[in-house]
Amino acid sequence: MSTWPIWTVGAVLLIGAGFAAVAVPRLRAGDLHRRTEWSAARAAIGTATVSRDACPVPVAEAEQLLSRAELIAAGRGGLAAARAAAECARRADALWRAAARG
Amino acid sequence: MADRFPRPRPEWLRWAVLGVAAGILVIFLGAQRQSIEVSYGASPSTAQRIDQEPPGSAGVPSVEEMSALIRAKPVVRLPGAVASWDEAAVRAAAGGAEVRILVAPPGLDKAEQDRVRDVEGATVRIIGTQVSGGLYRSTGSTAADWRSQFATGDVTTLLMGLVAELNDQPAPAETDRLARRDPSAAELRAVTADLRRTGVHVAAGATLTEVPAAAAAAAFPGRRALYVALPQQPAGKPVPRYGPALAASFPDTPIVVMYGSWIEYDGPDAAGFAELATATYYGRFGDLLSRSAYPQRAVLATYLDRAADVRYSGLFDRPLPYRPLDPVRVALPALPWLFTACVVAFLLLSARSVRRPAPSAPSLGTPARLAGLTGLAVEMSALTSRASDPALTRGITKLLAARDALAGNLPDPHARELLDDAEAELDEAAQHLPFDGYRPGDYLRRRPA
């Protein structure tokens, strides 16, 4: 049969298009989600840095938490890394604010 | 407006197209399984070999004796030899070269055939009517070749071809060496009388003992065929041709006439059938028949099997069976195009869904709020005090992050969350200022829209 290439190529295209139609939006959404989380993490780290500079007394635990958050951020990981960095930075920020309030 | 609110994507259309494509593919694959075999039933015969063992051979002398004979004479005919030829024509084909011919009887067993082949000095060996020499074997390829070879034992054509090849002479022209004549009234009367009485005429010298009944019934179902068996005819004389004369006397009756091992058919469908049966039968068994001495019954039985095979192959005497119209078969040529169209449609619809992500244009309120809060932060930075400084700086950090989020097309809720944080920080900073009106709620309300 001379029409076999049409069927083979057509079937491959159908399957490929199906996969692409599912995978591309999913990848795009995942990428957006990741960037959002990293944006939140960077904002939290920036806030914590400001709180540290404003704090009159050194807080060792907060320093540790912030440096860990910065370390994670420097490693450029995925969703979980972004969440962990944001969590560390937020806790450090809270510690410094408490220390600054006295 | 049409751009702002695009029509809802025809998602169901995409899936429908995919389903149609899959259905067409399944139909196509299913159609591959359908065979177009049209059978009339299996032929009951097995015309693959001649069933009967050939009778014992006449035997040949030892190799040394035959070598001595061939050295003494250019042509040696061993007892029982049946082949004959036109010596002048063969000499002319050889182009003057010496030709020594050893003629052995048919029906030799394997050892005896080997002995004949081992004879030194024989240019050409003839076993029965099988002609060989050097590395060659000469076999008939036309009905005329076979007719003279099997009806009269005349192998002139085969010999001429072989000696011309052996001596590098041009191949002789094809000729029909067998002359035919109409049978005389007396001959015809004797045969007709026998046929009217028993359906079979066996002439003196013929070896047909009986007509194989099963093979005859398969070859000519529902009809009584007539059989005439004649011995091998003398070479060089016109051979009577009984078929047409008998067909005139017995209309609409299959007539099989044997001249030695040569079989002719006359009667219904002779025009389409006789040539086909002859070509397939002698093409398949000619070589075996030429070197063997089968009795005519075995030769006839195999021929009738062959005739049954031809009949069952559907080439002869049968209308084609009715074939109902198959819509799949009719639509099959169009299926690849339909399939291609469905694939293209599915690709286009899928490409639309891939290329256009969900519309995530930020509501206009978010950038306006960012601008308002930024203006507030700038104003506050001129009035900042030690107590409000950290909160203001934190607020500005959040504002920068919100600006980046908007610039990076991040989701609107995320930007709003950052702005909420910034507003809370600015609110805290404003509480430390000695002036009223810098609380974000008040400030934003005061700003012109």
Coordinates of C-alpha atoms in Angstrom, one line a residue:
Chain A
M1 CA 0.0 0.0 0.0
S2 CA 1.4 3.3 -1.0
T3 CA -0.6 5.2 1.5
W4 CA 1.2 3.8 4.5
P5 CA 3.5 6.8 5.1
I6 CA 0.4 9.0 5.4
W7 CA -1.1 6.9 8.1
T8 CA 2.2 6.5 10.0
V9 CA 3.1 10.2 9.9
G10 CA -0.5 11.2 10.6
A11 CA -0.7 8.9 13.7
V12 CA 2.7 10.2 14.9
L13 CA 1.5 13.8 14.5
L14 CA -1.8 13.1 16.3
I15 CA 0.0 11.6 19.2
G16 CA 2.7 14.3 19.3
A17 CA 0.1 17.1 19.1
G18 CA -1.9 15.5 21.9
F19 CA 1.1 15.3 24.1
A20 CA 2.2 18.8 23.2
A21 CA -1.3 20.2 23.8
V22 CA -1.3 18.8 27.3
A23 CA 2.4 19.2 28.2
V24 CA 3.1 22.8 26.9
P25 CA 0.4 24.6 29.0
R26 CA 1.3 22.5 32.0
L27 CA 5.0 23.3 31.7
R28 CA 4.1 27.0 31.2
A29 CA 1.9 27.0 34.3
G30 CA 4.7 25.2 36.3
D31 CA 7.2 27.8 35.2
L32 CA 4.9 30.7 36.2
H33 CA 4.3 29.1 39.6
R34 CA 8.0 28.7 40.2
R35 CA 8.8 32.3 39.2
T36 CA 6.0 33.5 41.5
E37 CA 7.4 31.6 44.4
W38 CA 10.9 32.8 43.8
S39 CA 9.6 36.4 43.6
A40 CA 7.9 35.9 47.0
A41 CA 11.1 34.4 48.3
R42 CA 13.3 37.3 47.1
A43 CA 10.9 39.8 48.5
A44 CA 11.0 38.0 51.9
I45 CA 14.8 38.0 51.9
G46 CA 14.9 41.7 51.0
T47 CA 12.5 42.5 53.8
A48 CA 14.6 40.4 56.3
T49 CA 17.8 42.2 55.2
V50 CA 16.2 45.5 55.9
S51 CA 15.0 44.3 59.3
R52 CA 18.5 43.0 60.1
D53 CA 20.1 46.4 59.2
A54 CA 17.6 48.2 61.4
C55 CA 18.0 45.9 64.4
P56 CA 20.2 47.3 67.2
V57 CA 21.3 44.0 68.6
P58 CA 22.6 41.0 66.7
V59 CA 20.4 37.9 66.7
A60 CA 22.4 34.8 66.0
E61 CA 19.5 32.5 65.1
A62 CA 18.1 35.1 62.6
E63 CA 21.5 35.5 61.0
Q64 CA 21.7 31.8 60.5
L65 CA 18.2 31.6 59.1
L66 CA 18.9 34.4 56.7
S67 CA 22.2 33.1 55.5
R68 CA 20.5 29.7 54.9
A69 CA 17.8 31.5 52.9
E70 CA 20.4 33.3 50.8
L71 CA 22.3 30.1 50.3
I72 CA 19.2 28.4 49.0
A73 CA 18.4 31.3 46.8
A74 CA 21.9 31.3 45.4
G75 CA 21.4 27.7 44.4
R76 CA 18.4 28.5 42.2
G77 CA 16.3 25.5 42.9
G78 CA 12.7 24.7 42.2
L79 CA 9.4 25.2 44.0
A80 CA 10.4 23.5 47.2
A81 CA 13.6 25.5 47.5
A82 CA 11.8 28.7 46.9
R83 CA 9.3 27.9 49.6
A84 CA 12.0 26.9 52.1
A85 CA 14.0 30.1 51.4
A86 CA 10.9 32.2 51.9
E87 CA 10.0 30.5 55.1
C88 CA 13.6 30.9 56.5
A89 CA 13.6 34.6 55.5
R90 CA 10.2 35.2 57.1
R91 CA 11.2 33.6 60.4
A92 CA 14.5 35.6 60.4
D93 CA 12.5 38.8 59.7
A94 CA 10.1 38.0 62.6
L95 CA 13.0 37.4 65.0
W96 CA 14.7 40.7 64.1
R97 CA 11.5 42.6 64.4
A98 CA 10.9 41.1 67.8
A99 CA 14.4 42.0 68.8
A100 CA 14.1 45.6 67.5
R101 CA 10.9 46.1 69.4
G102 CA 12.8 45.1 72.4
Chain B
M1 CA -14.3 43.8 21.4
A2 CA -13.8 40.7 19.4
D3 CA -10.2 40.6 20.5
R4 CA -10.9 41.4 24.1
F5 CA -13.4 38.5 24.4
P6 CA -12.5 35.7 22.0
R7 CA -15.1 33.2 21.2
P8 CA -14.8 30.2 23.6
R9 CA -12.4 27.7 22.1
P10 CA -14.2 24.9 20.3
E11 CA -12.7 22.3 22.5
W12 CA -15.4 19.7 21.6
L13 CA -14.6 20.2 17.9
R14 CA -10.9 19.3 18.6
W15 CA -11.9 16.1 20.3
A16 CA -14.5 15.3 17.6
V17 CA -11.8 15.7 15.0
L18 CA -9.4 13.4 16.9
G19 CA -12.2 10.8 17.3
V20 CA -12.9 10.8 13.6
A21 CA -9.2 10.5 12.8
A22 CA -8.9 7.5 15.1
G23 CA -12.0 5.9 13.7
I24 CA -10.7 6.3 10.1
L25 CA -7.3 4.8 11.2
V26 CA -9.1 1.8 12.8
I27 CA -11.2 1.3 9.6
F28 CA -8.0 1.5 7.5
L29 CA -6.2 -1.1 9.7
G30 CA -9.3 -3.3 9.7
A31 CA -9.4 -3.2 5.9
Q32 CA -5.8 -4.4 5.7
R33 CA -7.0 -7.7 7.2
Q34 CA -9.7 -8.3 4.5
S35 CA -8.5 -10.5 1.8
I36 CA -9.9 -10.4 -1.7
E37 CA -9.6 -14.1 -2.2
V38 CA -12.3 -15.6 -4.3
S39 CA -12.3 -19.3 -4.2
Y40 CA -14.3 -21.9 -6.1
G41 CA -13.3 -24.5 -3.6
A42 CA -10.1 -26.5 -3.5
S43 CA -9.3 -28.7 -6.4
P44 CA -9.6 -32.3 -5.4
S45 CA -6.6 -33.3 -7.5
T46 CA -2.9 -32.9 -6.8
A47 CA -1.2 -32.5 -10.1
Q48 CA 2.2 -32.2 -8.4
R49 CA 3.7 -35.5 -9.5
I50 CA 3.0 -38.6 -11.6
D51 CA 1.7 -41.1 -9.1
Q52 CA 2.6 -44.3 -10.8
E53 CA 6.1 -45.7 -10.6
P54 CA 7.7 -46.1 -14.1
P55 CA 8.1 -49.6 -15.2
G56 CA 11.4 -51.3 -15.1
S57 CA 14.0 -50.1 -17.6
A58 CA 15.4 -52.0 -20.5
G59 CA 18.9 -51.5 -19.1
V60 CA 22.1 -50.2 -20.7
P61 CA 25.5 -51.8 -21.3
S62 CA 28.5 -50.9 -19.1
V63 CA 30.3 -47.6 -19.6
E64 CA 33.3 -49.2 -21.3
E65 CA 31.1 -51.1 -23.8
M66 CA 29.1 -47.9 -24.6
S67 CA 32.4 -45.9 -25.0
A68 CA 33.7 -48.5 -27.4
L69 CA 30.5 -48.4 -29.4
I70 CA 30.5 -44.6 -29.7
R71 CA 34.1 -44.7 -30.8
A72 CA 33.2 -47.1 -33.6
K73 CA 30.1 -45.4 -34.9
P74 CA 29.0 -41.7 -34.8
V75 CA 25.4 -42.7 -33.9
V76 CA 24.8 -45.5 -31.4
R77 CA 21.2 -46.6 -30.7
L78 CA 20.9 -48.8 -27.7
P79 CA 18.1 -51.4 -27.6
G80 CA 14.7 -49.8 -26.8
A81 CA 15.7 -46.3 -28.0
V82 CA 12.7 -44.3 -29.2
A83 CA 14.1 -41.0 -30.3
S84 CA 14.6 -40.1 -34.0
W85 CA 15.7 -37.1 -35.9
D86 CA 16.5 -35.7 -39.3
E87 CA 20.2 -36.3 -39.7
A88 CA 20.8 -33.9 -42.5
A89 CA 19.2 -31.0 -40.6
V90 CA 21.2 -31.8 -37.5
R91 CA 24.5 -32.0 -39.5
A92 CA 23.7 -28.6 -41.1
A93 CA 23.0 -27.1 -37.6
A94 CA 26.4 -28.4 -36.4
G95 CA 28.1 -26.5 -39.2
G96 CA 30.3 -29.4 -40.3
A97 CA 31.6 -30.3 -36.8
E98 CA 31.5 -34.0 -35.9
V99 CA 28.6 -35.0 -33.8
R100 CA 28.5 -38.3 -31.9
I101 CA 25.2 -39.2 -30.5
L102 CA 24.4 -41.9 -28.0
V103 CA 20.7 -42.8 -27.9
A104 CA 19.5 -44.7 -24.7
P105 CA 16.0 -46.0 -24.1
P106 CA 13.6 -44.1 -21.7
G107 CA 12.9 -45.2 -18.2
L108 CA 16.5 -45.7 -17.0
D109 CA 17.1 -45.6 -13.2
K110 CA 19.5 -43.1 -11.6
A111 CA 22.6 -45.4 -11.8
E112 CA 21.9 -46.2 -15.4
Q113 CA 21.5 -42.5 -16.3
D114 CA 24.8 -41.8 -14.6
R115 CA 26.4 -44.5 -16.6
V116 CA 25.1 -43.0 -19.9
R117 CA 26.4 -39.6 -18.8
D118 CA 29.8 -41.1 -18.0
V119 CA 30.4 -42.4 -21.6
E120 CA 33.4 -40.7 -23.1
G121 CA 33.3 -39.5 -26.7
A122 CA 29.6 -38.9 -27.0
T123 CA 28.9 -35.3 -28.0
V124 CA 25.1 -35.7 -27.4
R125 CA 23.3 -38.1 -25.1
I126 CA 19.6 -38.8 -25.6
I127 CA 17.8 -40.7 -22.9
G128 CA 14.3 -41.4 -24.1
T129 CA 13.7 -38.0 -25.8
Q130 CA 15.7 -36.0 -23.3
V131 CA 18.5 -34.4 -25.2
S132 CA 21.7 -33.3 -23.4
G133 CA 25.3 -32.7 -24.2
G134 CA 28.3 -30.9 -22.7
L135 CA 26.9 -28.7 -19.9
Y136 CA 23.6 -28.2 -21.7
R137 CA 20.2 -29.8 -21.7
S138 CA 17.8 -29.1 -24.6
T139 CA 14.2 -28.8 -23.6
G140 CA 11.2 -27.9 -25.7
S141 CA 9.4 -24.6 -24.9
T142 CA 6.6 -24.4 -27.5
A143 CA 3.6 -26.6 -28.2
A144 CA 5.2 -27.5 -31.5
D145 CA 8.4 -28.7 -29.8
W146 CA 6.5 -30.8 -27.4
R147 CA 4.1 -32.2 -30.0
S148 CA 6.8 -33.6 -32.2
Q149 CA 8.8 -34.8 -29.2
F150 CA 6.0 -36.6 -27.4
A151 CA 3.8 -37.7 -30.3
T152 CA 6.5 -39.1 -32.6
G153 CA 9.7 -39.1 -30.6
D154 CA 11.2 -36.6 -33.2
V155 CA 13.9 -34.6 -31.3
T156 CA 15.3 -32.8 -34.4
T157 CA 14.5 -29.3 -33.1
L158 CA 16.1 -30.1 -29.7
L159 CA 19.2 -31.6 -31.3
M160 CA 19.6 -28.8 -33.7
G161 CA 19.5 -26.2 -30.9
L162 CA 21.9 -28.2 -28.9
V163 CA 24.6 -28.9 -31.5
A164 CA 24.4 -25.3 -32.8
E165 CA 25.0 -24.1 -29.2
L166 CA 27.9 -26.6 -28.7
N167 CA 29.6 -25.6 -32.0
D168 CA 29.0 -21.8 -31.7
Q169 CA 26.7 -21.8 -34.7
P170 CA 23.7 -19.5 -35.0
A171 CA 20.5 -20.9 -33.5
P172 CA 18.3 -22.6 -36.1
A173 CA 14.9 -21.1 -36.9
E174 CA 11.9 -22.5 -35.1
T175 CA 9.9 -24.8 -37.2
D176 CA 6.9 -27.1 -36.7
R177 CA 8.3 -30.4 -37.9
L178 CA 5.1 -32.4 -37.3
A179 CA 2.8 -32.6 -40.4
R180 CA -0.9 -33.2 -39.7
R181 CA -3.5 -34.8 -41.8
D182 CA -7.2 -35.5 -41.5
P183 CA -8.0 -39.1 -40.5
S184 CA -9.3 -41.3 -43.3
A185 CA -12.9 -42.3 -43.3
A186 CA -12.0 -45.9 -42.3
E187 CA -9.9 -44.8 -39.4
L188 CA -12.6 -42.4 -38.2
R189 CA -15.3 -45.0 -38.5
A190 CA -13.4 -47.5 -36.3
V191 CA -12.7 -44.9 -33.6
T192 CA -16.3 -43.5 -33.7
A193 CA -17.8 -46.9 -33.3
D194 CA -15.7 -47.6 -30.2
L195 CA -16.5 -44.2 -28.7
R196 CA -20.3 -44.7 -29.2
R197 CA -20.1 -48.1 -27.6
T198 CA -17.7 -47.5 -24.6
G199 CA -16.5 -43.9 -24.7
V200 CA -12.9 -45.1 -25.0
H201 CA -10.9 -46.2 -28.1
V202 CA -7.6 -47.8 -27.5
A203 CA -5.7 -48.4 -30.8
A204 CA -3.3 -51.3 -31.2
G205 CA 0.0 -50.6 -29.5
A206 CA -1.4 -48.0 -27.1
T207 CA -0.7 -48.6 -23.4
L208 CA -3.9 -47.2 -22.0
T209 CA -5.6 -49.8 -19.9
E210 CA -8.4 -47.8 -18.4
V211 CA -9.4 -44.2 -17.9
P212 CA -8.8 -43.0 -14.3
A213 CA -12.3 -42.5 -13.2
A214 CA -11.8 -40.1 -10.2
A215 CA -9.5 -37.8 -12.2
A216 CA -11.9 -37.8 -15.1
A217 CA -14.8 -36.9 -12.9
A218 CA -12.8 -34.0 -11.4
A219 CA -11.6 -32.7 -14.7
F220 CA -15.0 -32.8 -16.5
P221 CA -17.7 -32.8 -13.9
G222 CA -21.2 -33.7 -15.0
R223 CA -20.0 -34.7 -18.5
R224 CA -18.9 -37.9 -20.0
A225 CA -15.7 -37.3 -21.9
L226 CA -14.4 -39.4 -24.7
Y227 CA -10.9 -40.8 -24.8
V228 CA -8.8 -42.0 -27.7
A229 CA -5.4 -43.6 -27.1
L230 CA -3.0 -44.1 -29.9
P231 CA 0.6 -45.4 -29.7
Q232 CA 3.5 -43.1 -30.4
Q233 CA 3.3 -42.2 -34.1
P234 CA 6.0 -42.9 -36.7
A235 CA 8.3 -40.0 -37.2
G236 CA 8.5 -38.2 -40.6
K237 CA 4.9 -39.1 -41.6
P238 CA 1.8 -36.9 -41.3
V239 CA 0.0 -37.6 -38.0
P240 CA -3.8 -37.9 -38.2
R241 CA -5.7 -35.3 -36.3
Y242 CA -8.7 -36.9 -34.7
G243 CA -9.8 -34.1 -32.4
P244 CA -11.7 -31.7 -34.8
A245 CA -13.2 -34.6 -36.8
L246 CA -14.5 -36.3 -33.6
A247 CA -15.8 -32.9 -32.2
A248 CA -18.0 -32.7 -35.3
S249 CA -19.4 -36.1 -34.7
F250 CA -19.8 -35.6 -30.9
P251 CA -20.8 -31.9 -30.4
D252 CA -20.5 -30.5 -26.9
T253 CA -18.5 -33.4 -25.6
P254 CA -14.9 -33.1 -24.2
I255 CA -12.6 -35.3 -26.4
V256 CA -9.1 -36.3 -25.2
V257 CA -6.8 -37.8 -27.8
M258 CA -3.5 -39.3 -26.8
Y259 CA -0.7 -39.8 -29.3
G260 CA 1.9 -41.6 -27.3
S261 CA 2.6 -39.2 -24.4
W262 CA 1.1 -36.2 -26.3
I263 CA -2.4 -35.2 -25.3
E264 CA -4.8 -33.0 -27.3
Y265 CA -8.1 -31.7 -26.1
D266 CA -11.1 -30.8 -28.3
G267 CA -14.7 -29.9 -27.4
P268 CA -16.3 -27.2 -25.3
D269 CA -14.0 -24.3 -24.4
A270 CA -11.2 -25.8 -26.4
A271 CA -10.1 -22.3 -27.5
G272 CA -9.4 -21.1 -24.0
F273 CA -8.6 -24.3 -22.3
A274 CA -6.6 -26.6 -24.5
E275 CA -3.6 -24.3 -24.9
L276 CA -3.5 -23.4 -21.2
A277 CA -3.7 -27.1 -20.1
T278 CA -1.0 -28.1 -22.6
A279 CA 1.4 -25.3 -21.6
T280 CA 1.1 -25.9 -17.9
Y281 CA 1.2 -29.7 -18.1
Y282 CA 4.1 -30.1 -20.5
G283 CA 5.9 -27.1 -18.9
R284 CA 5.7 -28.8 -15.6
F285 CA 6.1 -32.5 -16.6
G286 CA 7.8 -32.4 -20.0
D287 CA 11.3 -33.1 -18.7
L288 CA 10.1 -36.0 -16.6
L289 CA 8.0 -37.5 -19.4
S290 CA 10.8 -37.2 -21.9
R291 CA 13.2 -39.4 -20.0
S292 CA 10.7 -41.8 -18.5
A293 CA 8.5 -44.5 -20.0
Y294 CA 5.2 -44.0 -18.1
P295 CA 2.2 -45.9 -19.4
Q296 CA -0.5 -43.8 -21.0
R297 CA -2.8 -44.3 -18.0
A298 CA -0.4 -42.5 -15.7
V299 CA 0.2 -39.7 -18.2
L300 CA -3.6 -39.3 -18.7
A301 CA -4.3 -39.3 -15.0
T302 CA -1.9 -36.5 -14.3
Y303 CA -3.2 -34.5 -17.3
L304 CA -6.7 -34.8 -16.0
D305 CA -5.6 -33.6 -12.6
R306 CA -4.0 -30.7 -14.3
A307 CA -7.2 -30.0 -16.1
A308 CA -9.1 -30.1 -12.8
D309 CA -6.6 -27.6 -11.3
V310 CA -7.2 -25.2 -14.2
R311 CA -10.9 -25.6 -13.8
Y312 CA -10.8 -24.8 -10.1
S313 CA -8.4 -21.9 -10.6
G314 CA -11.5 -20.2 -12.1
L315 CA -10.0 -19.4 -15.4
F316 CA -12.3 -21.6 -17.3
D317 CA -16.0 -22.2 -17.8
R318 CA -17.2 -20.5 -14.7
P319 CA -18.8 -17.1 -14.0
L320 CA -17.3 -15.0 -11.2
P321 CA -19.3 -15.4 -8.0
Y322 CA -21.4 -12.4 -7.0
R323 CA -19.5 -9.9 -4.8
P324 CA -21.7 -7.5 -2.8
L325 CA -20.8 -3.9 -2.8
D326 CA -18.5 -3.2 0.2
P327 CA -18.7 0.4 1.4
V328 CA -15.3 0.2 3.1
R329 CA -13.7 -0.9 -0.1
V330 CA -15.4 1.8 -2.1
A331 CA -14.4 4.5 0.5
L332 CA -10.9 3.2 1.0
P333 CA -9.2 5.5 -1.5
A334 CA -10.7 8.5 0.2
L335 CA -9.7 7.5 3.7
P336 CA -6.1 8.8 3.6
W337 CA -7.4 12.3 2.6
L338 CA -10.1 12.3 5.3
F339 CA -7.5 11.2 7.8
T340 CA -5.0 13.9 6.7
A341 CA -7.7 16.5 6.9
C342 CA -8.6 15.4 10.5
V343 CA -4.9 15.4 11.5
V344 CA -4.4 18.9 10.1
A345 CA -7.6 20.2 11.8
F346 CA -6.5 18.6 15.1
L347 CA -3.0 20.1 14.8
L348 CA -4.4 23.6 14.1
L349 CA -6.8 23.5 17.1
S350 CA -4.1 22.1 19.3
A351 CA -1.7 24.8 18.2
R352 CA -4.3 27.4 19.1
S353 CA -4.6 26.0 22.6
V354 CA -0.8 25.8 23.0
R355 CA 0.0 29.3 21.6
R356 CA -2.7 31.2 23.5
P357 CA -2.3 30.8 27.2
A358 CA -5.1 31.7 29.5
P359 CA -5.6 35.5 29.4
S360 CA -3.9 36.9 32.5
A361 CA -3.9 40.6 31.8
P362 CA -3.6 42.3 35.2
S363 CA -6.6 44.3 36.3
L364 CA -6.0 47.9 35.8
G365 CA -6.3 48.5 39.6
T366 CA -3.0 46.9 40.5
P367 CA -0.6 49.2 38.6
A368 CA -2.6 52.2 39.8
R369 CA -2.2 51.0 43.3
L370 CA 1.5 50.4 42.8
A371 CA 1.9 54.0 41.5
G372 CA -0.1 55.4 44.4
L373 CA 1.8 53.6 47.0
T374 CA 5.1 54.5 45.4
G375 CA 4.2 58.2 45.4
L376 CA 3.3 57.9 49.1
A377 CA 6.7 56.2 49.8
V378 CA 8.5 58.9 48.0
E379 CA 6.7 61.6 50.0
M380 CA 7.2 59.8 53.3
S381 CA 10.9 59.3 52.6
A382 CA 11.4 63.1 53.0
L383 CA 9.7 63.0 56.4
T384 CA 11.2 59.8 57.8
S385 CA 12.2 59.5 61.4
R386 CA 14.4 57.0 63.1
A387 CA 11.3 55.0 64.3
S388 CA 9.6 54.9 60.9
D389 CA 12.8 54.2 58.8
P390 CA 12.9 50.4 58.9
A391 CA 9.2 50.0 58.1
L392 CA 9.4 52.5 55.2
T393 CA 12.4 50.7 53.8
R394 CA 10.7 47.4 54.1
G395 CA 7.7 48.8 52.4
I396 CA 9.8 50.2 49.5
T397 CA 11.4 46.7 49.2
K398 CA 8.0 45.1 48.8
L399 CA 7.0 47.8 46.3
L400 CA 10.1 47.0 44.2
A401 CA 9.2 43.3 44.4
A402 CA 5.6 44.1 43.3
R403 CA 7.0 46.2 40.4
D404 CA 9.2 43.3 39.3
A405 CA 6.3 40.9 39.6
L406 CA 4.1 43.1 37.4
A407 CA 6.9 43.5 34.9
G408 CA 7.5 39.7 34.8
N409 CA 3.8 39.0 34.1
L410 CA 3.4 37.1 37.3
P411 CA -0.1 36.4 38.4
D412 CA -2.1 39.3 39.6
P413 CA -2.9 37.9 43.1
H414 CA 0.8 37.6 43.8
A415 CA 1.4 41.2 43.0
R416 CA -1.6 42.2 45.1
E417 CA -0.3 40.2 48.0
L418 CA 3.1 42.0 47.8
L419 CA 1.3 45.4 47.6
D420 CA -0.8 44.4 50.7
D421 CA 2.4 43.7 52.5
A422 CA 3.9 47.0 51.3
E423 CA 0.8 48.9 52.3
A424 CA 0.9 47.4 55.8
E425 CA 4.6 48.4 56.2
L426 CA 3.8 52.0 55.0
D427 CA 0.9 52.1 57.3
E428 CA 3.1 51.2 60.2
A429 CA 5.7 53.8 59.1
A430 CA 3.0 56.5 58.8
Q431 CA 1.9 55.9 62.3
H432 CA 5.3 57.0 63.5
L433 CA 5.1 60.2 61.5
P434 CA 4.1 63.4 63.4
F435 CA 1.7 64.3 60.5
D436 CA -1.7 63.0 59.7
G437 CA -2.8 62.0 56.2
Y438 CA 0.1 59.7 55.4
R439 CA -1.8 56.5 56.3
P440 CA -2.1 54.7 52.9
G441 CA -5.9 54.5 53.2
D442 CA -6.2 58.2 53.5
Y443 CA -3.5 59.0 51.0
L444 CA -4.9 56.9 48.2
R445 CA -8.4 58.3 48.8
R446 CA -7.0 61.8 48.5
R447 CA -5.2 61.2 45.2
P448 CA -7.1 62.0 42.1
A449 CA -8.2 58.9 40.4

